[in-house]
Coordinates of C-alpha atoms in Angstrom, one line a residue:
K1 CA 110.4 156.5 95.6
P2 CA 107.8 154.3 93.7
L3 CA 105.4 152.0 95.7
P4 CA 106.3 148.3 95.2
H5 CA 104.1 146.1 93.0
P6 CA 101.9 144.0 95.0
V7 CA 103.1 140.8 93.5
D8 CA 106.6 141.9 94.5
S9 CA 105.6 142.0 98.0
L10 CA 104.5 138.3 98.0
T11 CA 107.8 137.0 96.5
P12 CA 110.4 136.0 99.0
P13 CA 113.4 138.3 99.2
R14 CA 116.4 137.2 97.2
V15 CA 119.2 136.1 99.1
A16 CA 122.8 136.7 97.8
V17 CA 124.3 133.1 97.1
S18 CA 127.8 132.2 96.6
A19 CA 128.9 130.8 93.2
K20 CA 130.0 127.7 94.9
H21 CA 126.6 127.3 96.3
N22 CA 125.1 127.6 93.0
Q23 CA 127.6 124.9 91.6
K24 CA 126.5 122.6 94.6
Q25 CA 122.7 123.1 93.9
N26 CA 123.4 122.5 90.1
K27 CA 125.2 119.1 90.9
I28 CA 122.2 117.9 93.3
M29 CA 119.7 118.7 90.7
K30 CA 121.6 117.2 87.9
K31 CA 122.2 114.0 90.0
N32 CA 118.4 114.0 90.9
L33 CA 117.5 114.2 87.2
T34 CA 119.9 111.6 86.2
L35 CA 118.3 109.4 89.0
T36 CA 114.8 109.8 87.6
I37 CA 115.7 109.3 84.1
G38 CA 117.7 106.1 85.1
T39 CA 114.5 105.0 87.1
V40 CA 112.2 105.4 84.1
C41 CA 114.7 103.4 81.9
K42 CA 114.9 100.5 84.6
L43 CA 111.2 100.7 84.9
T44 CA 110.4 100.4 81.1
A45 CA 113.1 97.6 80.9
A46 CA 111.7 95.6 83.9
L47 CA 108.1 95.8 82.3
G48 CA 109.8 94.7 78.9
L49 CA 111.1 91.7 80.6
A50 CA 107.7 90.6 81.9
Q51 CA 106.1 91.1 78.5
A52 CA 108.9 88.9 77.1
G53 CA 107.9 86.2 79.6
R54 CA 110.9 86.8 81.9
I55 CA 108.5 87.4 84.8
D56 CA 111.0 86.2 87.5
S57 CA 113.5 88.6 86.0
A58 CA 111.2 91.5 85.9
R59 CA 110.1 90.7 89.8
A60 CA 113.7 90.7 90.6
T61 CA 114.4 94.1 88.7
L62 CA 111.6 95.8 90.5
K63 CA 112.4 94.5 93.8
R64 CA 116.0 95.9 93.6
M65 CA 114.5 99.1 92.1
E66 CA 112.0 99.4 95.4
A67 CA 115.2 98.8 97.6
T68 CA 117.4 101.3 95.8
T69 CA 114.9 104.1 94.9
P70 CA 114.2 106.6 97.6
P71 CA 110.6 106.7 98.6
T72 CA 110.7 110.4 97.8
D73 CA 111.2 109.9 94.3
T74 CA 108.3 110.6 92.0
L75 CA 108.6 107.4 90.2
F76 CA 108.8 105.3 93.3
P77 CA 104.8 104.7 93.1
G78 CA 105.4 103.7 89.6
I79 CA 107.6 101.2 90.9
L80 CA 105.0 99.9 93.5
Y81 CA 102.5 99.7 90.7
S82 CA 104.5 97.9 88.3
S83 CA 105.5 95.4 90.9
A84 CA 101.7 95.0 91.4
L85 CA 101.5 94.0 87.9
V86 CA 103.9 91.3 87.9
A87 CA 103.3 90.2 91.6
P88 CA 103.1 86.1 92.1
S89 CA 99.9 86.4 94.2
A90 CA 96.5 88.2 94.5
E91 CA 97.5 89.2 98.3
E92 CA 100.7 90.8 96.8
V93 CA 98.8 92.8 94.0
R94 CA 96.5 94.0 96.8
R95 CA 99.3 95.1 99.0
Q96 CA 101.4 97.0 96.3
L97 CA 98.2 98.6 94.9
Q98 CA 97.0 99.7 98.4
R99 CA 100.5 101.1 99.1
V100 CA 100.1 103.3 96.0
I101 CA 96.8 104.5 97.2
V102 CA 97.4 105.4 100.6
E103 CA 101.3 106.7 100.5
Y104 CA 100.9 108.3 97.2
P105 CA 97.3 109.5 96.8
F106 CA 98.3 112.4 94.6
S107 CA 100.7 110.7 92.1
P108 CA 99.7 109.8 88.9
W109 CA 99.8 106.3 89.7
A110 CA 96.9 106.4 92.3
E111 CA 94.1 106.4 89.8
P112 CA 95.2 103.4 87.7
A113 CA 96.0 101.6 91.0
M114 CA 92.3 102.3 92.6
I115 CA 90.8 100.9 89.3
A116 CA 93.2 98.0 89.1
L117 CA 92.1 97.3 92.9
A118 CA 88.4 97.4 92.2
Q119 CA 88.9 95.1 89.0
L120 CA 90.9 92.8 91.6
D121 CA 88.1 92.9 94.1
Y122 CA 85.5 92.2 91.2
A123 CA 87.5 89.2 89.8
N124 CA 87.6 87.7 93.3
G125 CA 83.8 87.8 93.4
D126 CA 83.4 90.8 95.9
P127 CA 81.2 93.5 93.9
A128 CA 80.6 95.2 97.4
A129 CA 84.4 95.9 97.8
T130 CA 84.6 97.0 94.1
G131 CA 81.8 99.4 94.9
R132 CA 83.6 101.0 97.9
T133 CA 86.7 101.4 95.9
L134 CA 85.0 103.1 93.1
E135 CA 82.9 105.3 95.3
K136 CA 86.2 106.6 96.8
F137 CA 87.6 107.2 93.1
R138 CA 84.4 109.0 92.3
T139 CA 85.0 111.2 95.4
D140 CA 88.7 111.6 95.1
H141 CA 89.1 111.7 91.1
A142 CA 85.8 113.0 89.6
T143 CA 87.5 114.8 86.8
S144 CA 89.9 111.8 86.0
S145 CA 90.4 110.8 82.6
L146 CA 89.9 107.2 83.8
Y147 CA 86.5 108.2 85.3
S148 CA 84.6 106.4 82.3
V149 CA 86.6 103.1 83.1
A150 CA 85.6 103.4 86.6
A151 CA 81.9 104.1 85.7
L152 CA 81.8 100.8 83.8
W153 CA 83.1 98.6 86.8
G154 CA 81.1 100.7 89.3
A155 CA 78.0 100.2 87.2
R156 CA 78.7 96.4 86.6
A157 CA 79.4 95.9 90.4
A158 CA 76.2 97.8 91.3
F159 CA 74.1 95.7 88.9
D160 CA 75.5 92.4 90.6
L161 CA 74.3 93.7 93.8
N162 CA 71.0 94.2 92.3
E163 CA 71.5 98.2 93.0
A164 CA 69.8 99.6 89.8
R165 CA 69.8 103.1 91.2
S166 CA 73.5 103.1 92.0
A167 CA 74.5 101.5 88.6
C168 CA 72.4 104.2 86.9
T169 CA 74.2 106.7 88.8
W170 CA 77.4 105.5 87.4
V171 CA 76.5 105.5 83.8
S172 CA 74.4 108.9 83.9

């Protein structure tokens, strides 16, 4: 009898599954895919409402989506991020962005949320908070495609604080 291949020994053993179980799994997967596609369409529509000047409708749509979408859905952080974009106050923008960063740090929405939070801090006249947020970005997302955007804001905040060495670190 031949020896098992090393990779085969690492894979879990196959379990005999009934056809009924397979049908049930396929139905669940199809439902989850439908939910995700539906969420993407609703998210796009909500942002379209905001762009068309119907900000209250966009907020209401996003609020409904947040209430009805499971937090485990991969698009849930996108709903939070989009809600931040149309939020009525800076406090609400901050709260939604921080939720994305803290609750979903590995989602594709975490990086733009960190940049947006840093920009919010900068706009509120707090370059020190901008620097702290972007230092975390540098640590957590050093290979991000958004790194150059973070570097711009990091250098700008550092120059505002008269920290030339830190500013030069960002741009070098």
